[in-house]
Tab-separated table of C-alpha atoms and ligand atoms in Angstrom:
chain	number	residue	atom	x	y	z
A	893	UNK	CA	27.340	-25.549	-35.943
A	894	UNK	CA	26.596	-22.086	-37.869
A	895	UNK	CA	29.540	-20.592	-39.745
A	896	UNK	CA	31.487	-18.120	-38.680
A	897	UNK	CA	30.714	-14.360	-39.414
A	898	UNK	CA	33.073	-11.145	-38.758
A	899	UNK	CA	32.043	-7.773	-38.342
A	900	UNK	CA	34.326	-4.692	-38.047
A	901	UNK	CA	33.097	-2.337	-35.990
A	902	UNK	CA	33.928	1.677	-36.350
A	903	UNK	CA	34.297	4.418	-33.756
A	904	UNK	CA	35.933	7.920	-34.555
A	905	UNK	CA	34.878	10.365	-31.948
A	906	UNK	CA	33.553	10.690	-28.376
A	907	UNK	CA	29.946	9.896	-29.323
A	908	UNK	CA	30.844	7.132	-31.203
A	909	UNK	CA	32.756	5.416	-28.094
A	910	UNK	CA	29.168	5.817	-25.728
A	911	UNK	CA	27.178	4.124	-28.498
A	912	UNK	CA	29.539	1.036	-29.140
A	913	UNK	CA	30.527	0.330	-26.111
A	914	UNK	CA	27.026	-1.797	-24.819
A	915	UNK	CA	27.694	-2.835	-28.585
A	916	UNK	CA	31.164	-4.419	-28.356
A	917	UNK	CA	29.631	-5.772	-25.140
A	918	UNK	CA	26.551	-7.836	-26.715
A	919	UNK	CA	28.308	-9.070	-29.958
A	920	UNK	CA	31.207	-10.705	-27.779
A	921	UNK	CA	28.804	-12.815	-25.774
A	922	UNK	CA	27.378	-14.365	-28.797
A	923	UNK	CA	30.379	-14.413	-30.949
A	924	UNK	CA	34.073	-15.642	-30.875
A	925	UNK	CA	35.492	-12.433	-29.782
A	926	UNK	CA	38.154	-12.415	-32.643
A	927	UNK	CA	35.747	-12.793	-34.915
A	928	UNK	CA	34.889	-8.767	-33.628
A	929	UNK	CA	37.207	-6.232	-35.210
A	930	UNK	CA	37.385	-2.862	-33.544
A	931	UNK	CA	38.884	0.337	-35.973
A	932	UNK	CA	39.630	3.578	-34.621
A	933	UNK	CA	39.661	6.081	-37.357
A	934	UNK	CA	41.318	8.643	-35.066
A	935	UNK	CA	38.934	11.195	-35.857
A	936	UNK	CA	39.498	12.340	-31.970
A	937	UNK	CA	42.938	11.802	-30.705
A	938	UNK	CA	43.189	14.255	-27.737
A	939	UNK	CA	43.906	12.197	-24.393
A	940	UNK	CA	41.141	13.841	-22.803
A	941	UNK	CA	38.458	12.969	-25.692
A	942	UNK	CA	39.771	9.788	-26.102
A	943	UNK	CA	42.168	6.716	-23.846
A	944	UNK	CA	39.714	8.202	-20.858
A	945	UNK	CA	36.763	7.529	-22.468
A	946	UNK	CA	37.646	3.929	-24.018
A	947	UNK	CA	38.696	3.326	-20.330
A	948	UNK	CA	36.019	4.015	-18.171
A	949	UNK	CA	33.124	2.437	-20.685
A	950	UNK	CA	35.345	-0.365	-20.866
A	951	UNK	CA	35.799	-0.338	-24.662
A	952	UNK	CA	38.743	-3.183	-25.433
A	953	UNK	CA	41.326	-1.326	-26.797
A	954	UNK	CA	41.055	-0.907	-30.699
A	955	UNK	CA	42.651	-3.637	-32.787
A	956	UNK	CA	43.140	-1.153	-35.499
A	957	UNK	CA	43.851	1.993	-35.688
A	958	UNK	CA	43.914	4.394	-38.452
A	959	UNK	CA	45.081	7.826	-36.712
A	960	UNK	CA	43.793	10.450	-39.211
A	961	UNK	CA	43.444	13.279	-37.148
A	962	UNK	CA	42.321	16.590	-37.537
A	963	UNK	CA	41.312	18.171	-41.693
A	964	UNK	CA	38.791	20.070	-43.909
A	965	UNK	CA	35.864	17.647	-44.038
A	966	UNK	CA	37.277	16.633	-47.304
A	967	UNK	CA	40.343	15.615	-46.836
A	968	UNK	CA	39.173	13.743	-43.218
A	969	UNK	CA	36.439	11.742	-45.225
A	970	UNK	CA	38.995	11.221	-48.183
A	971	UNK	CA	42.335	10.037	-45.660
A	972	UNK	CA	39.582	7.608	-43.513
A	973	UNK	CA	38.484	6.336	-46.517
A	974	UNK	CA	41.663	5.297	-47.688
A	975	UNK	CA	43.541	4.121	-45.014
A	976	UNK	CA	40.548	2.060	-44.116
A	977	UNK	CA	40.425	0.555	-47.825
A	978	UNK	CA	43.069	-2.193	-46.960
A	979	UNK	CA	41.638	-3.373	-43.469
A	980	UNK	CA	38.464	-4.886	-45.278
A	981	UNK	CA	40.952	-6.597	-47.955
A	982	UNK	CA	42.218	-8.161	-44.984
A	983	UNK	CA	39.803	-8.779	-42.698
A	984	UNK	CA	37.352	-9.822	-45.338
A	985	UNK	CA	34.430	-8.954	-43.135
A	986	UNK	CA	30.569	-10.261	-43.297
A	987	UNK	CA	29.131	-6.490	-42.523
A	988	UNK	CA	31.017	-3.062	-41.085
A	989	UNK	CA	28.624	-1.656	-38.343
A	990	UNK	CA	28.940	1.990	-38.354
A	991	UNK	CA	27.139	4.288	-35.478
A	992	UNK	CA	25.953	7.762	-35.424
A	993	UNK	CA	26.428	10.606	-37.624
A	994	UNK	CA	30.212	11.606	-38.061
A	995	UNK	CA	32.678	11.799	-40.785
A	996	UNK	CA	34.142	8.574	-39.622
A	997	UNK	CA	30.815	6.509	-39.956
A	998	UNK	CA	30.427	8.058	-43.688
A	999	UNK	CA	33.461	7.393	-44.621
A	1000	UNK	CA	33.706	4.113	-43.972
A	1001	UNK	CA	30.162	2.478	-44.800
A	1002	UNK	CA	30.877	4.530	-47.976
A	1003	UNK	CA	34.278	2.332	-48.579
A	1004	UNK	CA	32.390	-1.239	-47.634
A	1005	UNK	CA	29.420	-0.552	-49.730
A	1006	UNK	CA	31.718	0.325	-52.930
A	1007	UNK	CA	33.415	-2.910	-52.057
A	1008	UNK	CA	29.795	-5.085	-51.737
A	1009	UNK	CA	30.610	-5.559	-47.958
A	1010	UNK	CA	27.247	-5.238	-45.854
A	1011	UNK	CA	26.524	-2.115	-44.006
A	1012	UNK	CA	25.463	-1.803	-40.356
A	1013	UNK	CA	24.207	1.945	-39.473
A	1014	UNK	CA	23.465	2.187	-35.441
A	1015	UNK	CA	21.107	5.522	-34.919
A	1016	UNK	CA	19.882	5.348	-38.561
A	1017	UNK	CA	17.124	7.475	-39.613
A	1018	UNK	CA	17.624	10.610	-37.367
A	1019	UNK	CA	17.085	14.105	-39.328
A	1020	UNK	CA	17.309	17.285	-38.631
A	1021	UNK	CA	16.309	18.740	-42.291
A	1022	UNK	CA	19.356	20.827	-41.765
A	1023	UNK	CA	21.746	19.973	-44.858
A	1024	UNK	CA	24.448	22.681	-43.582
A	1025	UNK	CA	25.156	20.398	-40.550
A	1026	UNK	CA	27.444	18.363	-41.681
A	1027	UNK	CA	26.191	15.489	-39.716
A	1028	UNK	CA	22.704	15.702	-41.841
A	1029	UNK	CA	24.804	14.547	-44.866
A	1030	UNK	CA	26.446	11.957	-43.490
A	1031	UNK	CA	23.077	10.575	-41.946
A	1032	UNK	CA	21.529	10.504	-45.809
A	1033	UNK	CA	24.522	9.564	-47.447
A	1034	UNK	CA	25.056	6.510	-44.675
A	1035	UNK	CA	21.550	5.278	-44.748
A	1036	UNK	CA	21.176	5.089	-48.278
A	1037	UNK	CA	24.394	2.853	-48.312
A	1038	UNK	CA	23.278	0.549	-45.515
A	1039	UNK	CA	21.739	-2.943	-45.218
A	1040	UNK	CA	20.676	-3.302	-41.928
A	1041	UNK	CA	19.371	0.202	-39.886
A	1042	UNK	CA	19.059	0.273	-36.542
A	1043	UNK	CA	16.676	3.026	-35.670
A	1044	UNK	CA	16.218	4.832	-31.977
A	1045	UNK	CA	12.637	6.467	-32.449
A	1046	UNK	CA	9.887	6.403	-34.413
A	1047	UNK	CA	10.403	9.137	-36.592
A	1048	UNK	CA	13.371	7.606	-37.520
A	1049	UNK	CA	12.009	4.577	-39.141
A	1050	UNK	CA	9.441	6.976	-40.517
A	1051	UNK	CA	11.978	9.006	-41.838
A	1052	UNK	CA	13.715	6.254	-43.416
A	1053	UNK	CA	10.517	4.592	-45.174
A	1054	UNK	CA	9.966	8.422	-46.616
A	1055	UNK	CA	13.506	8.165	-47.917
A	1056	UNK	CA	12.941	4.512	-50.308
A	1057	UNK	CA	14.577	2.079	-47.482
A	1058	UNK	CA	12.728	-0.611	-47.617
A	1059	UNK	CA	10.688	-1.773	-44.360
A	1060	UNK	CA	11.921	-4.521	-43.995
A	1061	UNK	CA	15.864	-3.482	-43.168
A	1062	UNK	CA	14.668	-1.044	-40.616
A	1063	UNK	CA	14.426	-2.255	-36.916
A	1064	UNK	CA	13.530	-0.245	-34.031
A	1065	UNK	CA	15.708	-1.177	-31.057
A	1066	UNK	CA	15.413	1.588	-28.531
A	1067	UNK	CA	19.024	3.491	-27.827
A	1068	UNK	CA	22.604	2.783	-27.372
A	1069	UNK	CA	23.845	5.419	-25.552
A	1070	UNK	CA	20.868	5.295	-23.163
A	1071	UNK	CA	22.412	1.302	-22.678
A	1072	UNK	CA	25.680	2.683	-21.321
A	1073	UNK	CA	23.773	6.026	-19.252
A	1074	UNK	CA	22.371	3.053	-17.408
A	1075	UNK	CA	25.223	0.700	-17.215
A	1076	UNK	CA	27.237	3.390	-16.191
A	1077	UNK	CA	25.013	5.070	-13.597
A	1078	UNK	CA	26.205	3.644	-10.398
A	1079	UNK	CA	29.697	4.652	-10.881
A	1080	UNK	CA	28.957	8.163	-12.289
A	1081	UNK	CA	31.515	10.481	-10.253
A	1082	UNK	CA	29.552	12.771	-8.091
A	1083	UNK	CA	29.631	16.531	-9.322
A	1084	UNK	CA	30.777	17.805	-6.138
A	1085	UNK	CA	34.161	15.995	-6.591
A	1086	UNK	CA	34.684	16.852	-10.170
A	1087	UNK	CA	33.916	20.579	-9.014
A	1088	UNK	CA	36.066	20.588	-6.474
A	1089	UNK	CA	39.312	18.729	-8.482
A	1090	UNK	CA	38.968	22.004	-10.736
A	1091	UNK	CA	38.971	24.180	-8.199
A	1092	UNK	CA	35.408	25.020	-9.071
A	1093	UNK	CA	33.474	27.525	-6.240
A	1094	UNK	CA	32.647	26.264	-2.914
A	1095	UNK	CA	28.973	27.034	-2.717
A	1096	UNK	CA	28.911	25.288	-6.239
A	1097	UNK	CA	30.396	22.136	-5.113
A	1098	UNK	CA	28.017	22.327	-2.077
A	1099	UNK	CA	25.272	19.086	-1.429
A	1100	UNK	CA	22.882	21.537	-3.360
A	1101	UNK	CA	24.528	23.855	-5.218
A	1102	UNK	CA	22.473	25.346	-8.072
A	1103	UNK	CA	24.447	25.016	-11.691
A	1104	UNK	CA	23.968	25.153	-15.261
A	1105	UNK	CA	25.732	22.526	-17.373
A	1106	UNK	CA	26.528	24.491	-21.082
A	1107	UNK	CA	28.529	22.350	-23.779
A	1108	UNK	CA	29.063	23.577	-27.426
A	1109	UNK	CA	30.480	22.976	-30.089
A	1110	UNK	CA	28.384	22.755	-33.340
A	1111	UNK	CA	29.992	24.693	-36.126
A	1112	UNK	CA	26.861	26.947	-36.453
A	1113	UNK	CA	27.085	28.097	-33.322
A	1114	UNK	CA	31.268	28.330	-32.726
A	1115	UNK	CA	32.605	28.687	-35.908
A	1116	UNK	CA	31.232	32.624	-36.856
A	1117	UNK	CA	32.690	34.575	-34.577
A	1118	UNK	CA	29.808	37.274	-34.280
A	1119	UNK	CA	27.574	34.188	-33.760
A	1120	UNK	CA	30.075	33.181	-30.530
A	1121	UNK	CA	29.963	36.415	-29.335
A	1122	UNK	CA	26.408	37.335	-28.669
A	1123	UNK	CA	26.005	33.350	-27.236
A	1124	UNK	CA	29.036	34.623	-24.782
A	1125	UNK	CA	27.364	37.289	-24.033
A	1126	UNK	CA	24.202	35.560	-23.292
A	1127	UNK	CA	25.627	32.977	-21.032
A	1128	UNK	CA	27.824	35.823	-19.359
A	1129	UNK	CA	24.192	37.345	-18.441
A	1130	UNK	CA	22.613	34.116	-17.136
A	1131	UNK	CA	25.820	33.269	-15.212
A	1132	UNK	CA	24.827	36.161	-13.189
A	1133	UNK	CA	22.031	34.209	-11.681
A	1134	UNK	CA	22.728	31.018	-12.508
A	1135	UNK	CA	26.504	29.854	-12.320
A	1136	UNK	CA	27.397	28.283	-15.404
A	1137	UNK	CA	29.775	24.855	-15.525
A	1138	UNK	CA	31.352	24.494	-19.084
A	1139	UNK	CA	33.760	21.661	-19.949
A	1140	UNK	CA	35.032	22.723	-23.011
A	1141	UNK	CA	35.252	20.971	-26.350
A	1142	UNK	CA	38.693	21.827	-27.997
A	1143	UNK	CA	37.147	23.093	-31.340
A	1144	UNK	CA	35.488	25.975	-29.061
A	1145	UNK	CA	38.325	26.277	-27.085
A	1146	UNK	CA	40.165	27.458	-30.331
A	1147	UNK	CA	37.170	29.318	-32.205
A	1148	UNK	CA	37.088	31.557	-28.439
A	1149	UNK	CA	40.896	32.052	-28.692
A	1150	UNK	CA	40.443	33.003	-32.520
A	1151	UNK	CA	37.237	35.582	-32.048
A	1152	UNK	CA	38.733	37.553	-29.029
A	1153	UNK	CA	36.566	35.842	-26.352
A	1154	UNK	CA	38.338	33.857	-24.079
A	1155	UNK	CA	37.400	36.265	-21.172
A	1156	UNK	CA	34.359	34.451	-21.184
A	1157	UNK	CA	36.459	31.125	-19.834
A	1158	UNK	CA	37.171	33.796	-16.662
A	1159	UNK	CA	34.533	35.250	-16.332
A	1160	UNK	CA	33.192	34.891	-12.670
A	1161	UNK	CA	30.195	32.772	-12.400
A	1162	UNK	CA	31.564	30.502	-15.198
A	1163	UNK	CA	33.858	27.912	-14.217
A	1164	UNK	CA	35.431	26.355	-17.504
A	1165	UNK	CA	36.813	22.961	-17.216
A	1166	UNK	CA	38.451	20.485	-19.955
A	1167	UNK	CA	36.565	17.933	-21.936
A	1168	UNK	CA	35.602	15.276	-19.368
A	1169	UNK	CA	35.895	11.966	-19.224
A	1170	UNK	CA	32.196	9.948	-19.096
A	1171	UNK	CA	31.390	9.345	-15.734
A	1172	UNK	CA	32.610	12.706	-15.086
A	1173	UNK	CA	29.868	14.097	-17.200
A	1174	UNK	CA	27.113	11.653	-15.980
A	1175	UNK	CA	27.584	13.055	-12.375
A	1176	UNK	CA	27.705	16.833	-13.851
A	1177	UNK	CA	24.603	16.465	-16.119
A	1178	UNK	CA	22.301	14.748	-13.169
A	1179	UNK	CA	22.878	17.153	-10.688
A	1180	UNK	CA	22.657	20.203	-13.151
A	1181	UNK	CA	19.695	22.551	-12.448
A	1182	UNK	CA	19.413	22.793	-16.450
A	1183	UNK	CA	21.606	21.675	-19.580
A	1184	UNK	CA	22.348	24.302	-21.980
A	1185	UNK	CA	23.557	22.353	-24.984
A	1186	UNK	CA	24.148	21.770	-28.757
A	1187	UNK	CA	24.947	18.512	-28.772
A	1188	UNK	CA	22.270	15.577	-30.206
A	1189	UNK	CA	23.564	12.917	-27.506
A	1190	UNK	CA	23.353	15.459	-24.707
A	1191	UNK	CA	19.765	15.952	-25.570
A	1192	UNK	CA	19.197	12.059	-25.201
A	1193	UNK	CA	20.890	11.838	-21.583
A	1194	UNK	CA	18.798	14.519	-20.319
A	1195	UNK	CA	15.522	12.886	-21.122
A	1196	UNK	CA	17.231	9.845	-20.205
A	1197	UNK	CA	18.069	11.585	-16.863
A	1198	UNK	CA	14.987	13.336	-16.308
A	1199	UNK	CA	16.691	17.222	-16.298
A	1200	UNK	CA	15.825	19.852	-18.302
A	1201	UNK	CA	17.609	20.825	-21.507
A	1202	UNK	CA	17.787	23.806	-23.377
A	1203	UNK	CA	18.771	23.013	-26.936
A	1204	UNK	CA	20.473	25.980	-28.639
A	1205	UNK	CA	19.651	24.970	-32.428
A	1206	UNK	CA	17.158	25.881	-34.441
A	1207	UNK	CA	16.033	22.238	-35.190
A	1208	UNK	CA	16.685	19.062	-33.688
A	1209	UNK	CA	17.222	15.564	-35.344
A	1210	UNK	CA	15.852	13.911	-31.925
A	1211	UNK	CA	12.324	14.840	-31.570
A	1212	UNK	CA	11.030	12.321	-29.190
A	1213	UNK	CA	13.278	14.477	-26.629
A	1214	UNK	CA	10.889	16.920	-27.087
A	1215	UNK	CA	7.551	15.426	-27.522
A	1216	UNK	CA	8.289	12.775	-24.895
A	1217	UNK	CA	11.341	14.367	-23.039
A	1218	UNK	CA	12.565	17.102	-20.533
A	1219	UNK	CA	14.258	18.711	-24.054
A	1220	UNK	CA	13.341	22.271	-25.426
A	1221	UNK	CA	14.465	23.935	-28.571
A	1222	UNK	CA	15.496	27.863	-28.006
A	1223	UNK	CA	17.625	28.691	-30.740
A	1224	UNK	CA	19.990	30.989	-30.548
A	1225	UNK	CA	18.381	34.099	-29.757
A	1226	UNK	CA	19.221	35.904	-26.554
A	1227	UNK	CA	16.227	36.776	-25.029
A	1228	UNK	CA	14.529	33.456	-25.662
A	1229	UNK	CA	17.523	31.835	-23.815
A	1230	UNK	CA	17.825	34.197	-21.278
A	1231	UNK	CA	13.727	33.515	-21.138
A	1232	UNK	CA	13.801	29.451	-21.086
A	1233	UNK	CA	16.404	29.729	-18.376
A	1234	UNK	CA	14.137	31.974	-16.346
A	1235	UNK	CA	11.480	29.391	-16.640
A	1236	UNK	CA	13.178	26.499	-15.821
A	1237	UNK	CA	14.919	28.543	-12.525
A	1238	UNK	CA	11.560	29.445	-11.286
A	1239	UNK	CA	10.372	25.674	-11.669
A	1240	UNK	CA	8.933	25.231	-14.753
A	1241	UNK	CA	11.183	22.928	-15.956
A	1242	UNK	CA	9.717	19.739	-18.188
A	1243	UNK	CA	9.871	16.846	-16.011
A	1244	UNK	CA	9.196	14.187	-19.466
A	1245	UNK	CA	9.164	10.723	-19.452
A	1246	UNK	CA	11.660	8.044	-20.636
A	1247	UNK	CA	10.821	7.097	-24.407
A	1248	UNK	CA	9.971	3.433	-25.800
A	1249	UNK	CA	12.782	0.941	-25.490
A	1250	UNK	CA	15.113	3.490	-24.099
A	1251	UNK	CA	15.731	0.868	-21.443
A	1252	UNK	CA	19.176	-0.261	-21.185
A	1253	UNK	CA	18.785	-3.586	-23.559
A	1254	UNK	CA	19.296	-1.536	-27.351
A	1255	UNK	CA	22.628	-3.205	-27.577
A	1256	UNK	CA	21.489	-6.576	-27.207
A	1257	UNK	CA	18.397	-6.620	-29.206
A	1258	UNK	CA	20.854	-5.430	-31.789
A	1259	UNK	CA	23.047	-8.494	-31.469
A	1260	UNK	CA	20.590	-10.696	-31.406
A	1261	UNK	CA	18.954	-9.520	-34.639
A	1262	UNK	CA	22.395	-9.099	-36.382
A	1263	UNK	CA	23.496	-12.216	-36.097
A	1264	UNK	CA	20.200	-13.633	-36.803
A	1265	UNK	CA	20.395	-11.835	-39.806
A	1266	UNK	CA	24.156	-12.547	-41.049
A	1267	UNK	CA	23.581	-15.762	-40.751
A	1268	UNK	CA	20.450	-15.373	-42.742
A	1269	UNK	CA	21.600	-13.692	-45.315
B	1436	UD1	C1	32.780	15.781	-34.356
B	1436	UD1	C2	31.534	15.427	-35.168
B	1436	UD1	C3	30.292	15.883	-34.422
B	1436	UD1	C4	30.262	15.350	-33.016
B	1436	UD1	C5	31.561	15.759	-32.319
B	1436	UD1	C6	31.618	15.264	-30.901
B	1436	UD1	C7	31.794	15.434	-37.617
B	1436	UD1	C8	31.475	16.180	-38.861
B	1436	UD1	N1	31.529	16.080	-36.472
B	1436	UD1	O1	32.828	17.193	-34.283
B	1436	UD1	O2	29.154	15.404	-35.107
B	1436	UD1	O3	29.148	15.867	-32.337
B	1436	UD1	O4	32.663	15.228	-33.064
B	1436	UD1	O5	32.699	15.804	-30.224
B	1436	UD1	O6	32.249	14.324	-37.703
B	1436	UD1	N2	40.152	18.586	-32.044
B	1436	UD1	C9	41.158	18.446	-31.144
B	1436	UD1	N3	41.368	17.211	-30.599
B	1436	UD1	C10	40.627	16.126	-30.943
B	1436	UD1	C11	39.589	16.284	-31.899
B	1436	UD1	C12	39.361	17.530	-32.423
B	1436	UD1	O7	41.854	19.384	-30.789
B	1436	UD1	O8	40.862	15.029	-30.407
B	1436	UD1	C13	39.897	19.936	-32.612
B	1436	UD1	C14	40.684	20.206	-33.874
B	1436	UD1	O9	41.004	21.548	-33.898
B	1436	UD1	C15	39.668	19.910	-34.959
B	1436	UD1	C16	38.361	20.367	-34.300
B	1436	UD1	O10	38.515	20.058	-32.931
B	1436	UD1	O11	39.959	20.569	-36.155
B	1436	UD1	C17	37.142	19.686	-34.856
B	1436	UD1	O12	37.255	18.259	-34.758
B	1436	UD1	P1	36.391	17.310	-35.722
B	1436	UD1	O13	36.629	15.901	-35.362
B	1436	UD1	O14	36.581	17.713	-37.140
B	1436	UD1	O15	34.903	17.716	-35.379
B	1436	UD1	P2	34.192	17.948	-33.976
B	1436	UD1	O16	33.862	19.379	-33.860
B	1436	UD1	O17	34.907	17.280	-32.849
């Protein structure tokens, strides 16, 4: 019989939860499940971003949790860091597997690798040559500390080679969150019901009511307040035609409050909800005429989903979503939103295809290759 190995896994925020679930998932079929630590760094600790989330993708319930909360950057990295210090002199771990792009994942694979504990990174290799997203740092810094890098794309492992990893740690295994889209598909909760629990408009909740789906919540685009403002004003003007459905993260929920422009969250034609729970979103994003987004896993499910998706950043880390996908960069000028959102009303939406390995199985060809190579090792 093969030794034992343990891993400790690491989620922080919403993202993180979509991408370990199918994760969790394969490493407990081919492991004792003990021998799988889950630690919650507590990055996110809002109800809404959080206990829903874990429930409905079916995430076991953490056996650790570290319950940092909200800080500068600094201080978040710096508190994860050290209250997650003493779980690996406990657990005494084979590896730490560490997804996506957040403080949380930094933080910790930087606290393993100073300790010569193995590091996992799940999404490795994305970049948006952006180094004021704070996400771009932590996808350098967390690469260069890993062992083992899962990549998504392509230009990932591409990326990654250009960067001094060495070939031979890199493995191309398709995408995580795409896993749990299609695990989770059946029981995605139809948009007409989530419309109608928040009191949304009738003719939007109608069999084919015509909606955008907006989410934001990048500091570049919430954080400046005349930056907010002329977005508002954008959406305000395409809400006119198109009525706008916005569940709203609570770091824009604040920066609106803060800049004087929470009449957008009344305005008529939008129809501001909280943040969602998963299958609440699924439902919302496949029946959407059009995603106006920010976010880099939003970008992913829309490809994944076949609907178009008008990214409002200047660059995108995910670029198969545009060569292969339904996803198009605008920026965050005005009139080219306003224009993209013409397009795509009128029909000319990208219909895309699904990319390589973006078929549901990520998760396990992860497991399979981890363990192959822990015990390896
Ligand atoms: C974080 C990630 C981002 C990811 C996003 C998904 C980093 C640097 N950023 O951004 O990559 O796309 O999660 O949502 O790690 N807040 C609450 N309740 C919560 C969590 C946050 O009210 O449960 C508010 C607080 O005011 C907090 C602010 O949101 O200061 C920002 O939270 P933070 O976790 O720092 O970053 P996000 O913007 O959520």
């Amino acid at each position: 019989m093969r030794p034992r190995k343990k891993i400790v896994c690491v989620v922080g925020t919403r993202p993180n939860f979509v991408k370990m679930a199918p994760i969790m998932r394969a490493l407990k079929d081919g492991m004792t499940p003990s021998d799988v630590v889950l630690v919650h760094t507590g990055q996110h600790y809002d109800e809404a971003m959080n206990a829903r989330l874990f429930e409905q993708l079916h995430i076991p319930a953490p056996d650790i949790r570290l319950d940092v909360g909200s800080a500068t950057h600094a201080v978040q990295t710096a508190e994860i860091m050290r209250r997650f210090e003493p779980v690996l002199d406990r657990e005494a771990p084979d590896c730490v597997l560490v997804v996506g792009d957040v403080n949380s994942t930094l933080a910790c694979a930087l606290v393993a690798a100073k300790k010569g504990i193995r590091v996992v990174h799940v999404e490795a290799g994305l970049r948006s040559g952006d180094r004021s997203m704070p996400e771009e740092i932590n996808r350098v810094l967390t690469d260069q500390l890993s062992d083992r890098l899962y990549t998504t794309e392509p230009a990932a492992t591409d990326n990654l080679i250009a960067e001094g990893i060495a070939p031979a740690a890199i493995v191309f295994v398709g995408n995580v969150m795409i896993d749990t889209l299609m695990h989770s598909r059946s029981s995605a909760v139809p948009a007409s019901q989530t419309l109608t629990a928040w009191g949304a408009p009738s003719e939007l909740s109608a069999p084919n009511g015509r909606f955008a789906l907006l989410t934001l919540h990048r500091p570049s685009n919430v954080d400046e307040p005349e930056a907010l403002r002329r977005l508002v004003e954008t959406f305000i003007s395409i809400s006119r035609q198109l009525p706008i459905v916005f569940p709203v993260h609570p770091r824009t929920r604040s920066a609106l409050e803060s800049s004087g422009l929470q009449y957008f969250l009344e305005t008529p034609g939008v129809t501001a909800l909280p943040p969602l729970g998963y299958r609440e979103m699924l439902g919302l994003m496949a029946s959407a005429t059009l995603v106006l987004t920010d976010s880099g896993g939003v970008q992913e499910e829309t490809t994944a989903l076949g609907v178009p998706c008008l990214t409002i950043r200047e660059n995108t880390e995910r670029p198969i979503t545009i060569s292969e996908g339904t996803n198009t960069l605008v920026g965050t000028d005005p009139a080219a939103i306003r224009q993209a959102v013409a397009l795509v009303v009128s029909g000319g939406g990208k219909s895309g295809r699904r990319p390589l390995l973006w078929d549901g199985k990520a998760a396990e060809r992860i497991a399979r290759d981890l363990l192959q190579w822990l015990h390896e090792a």
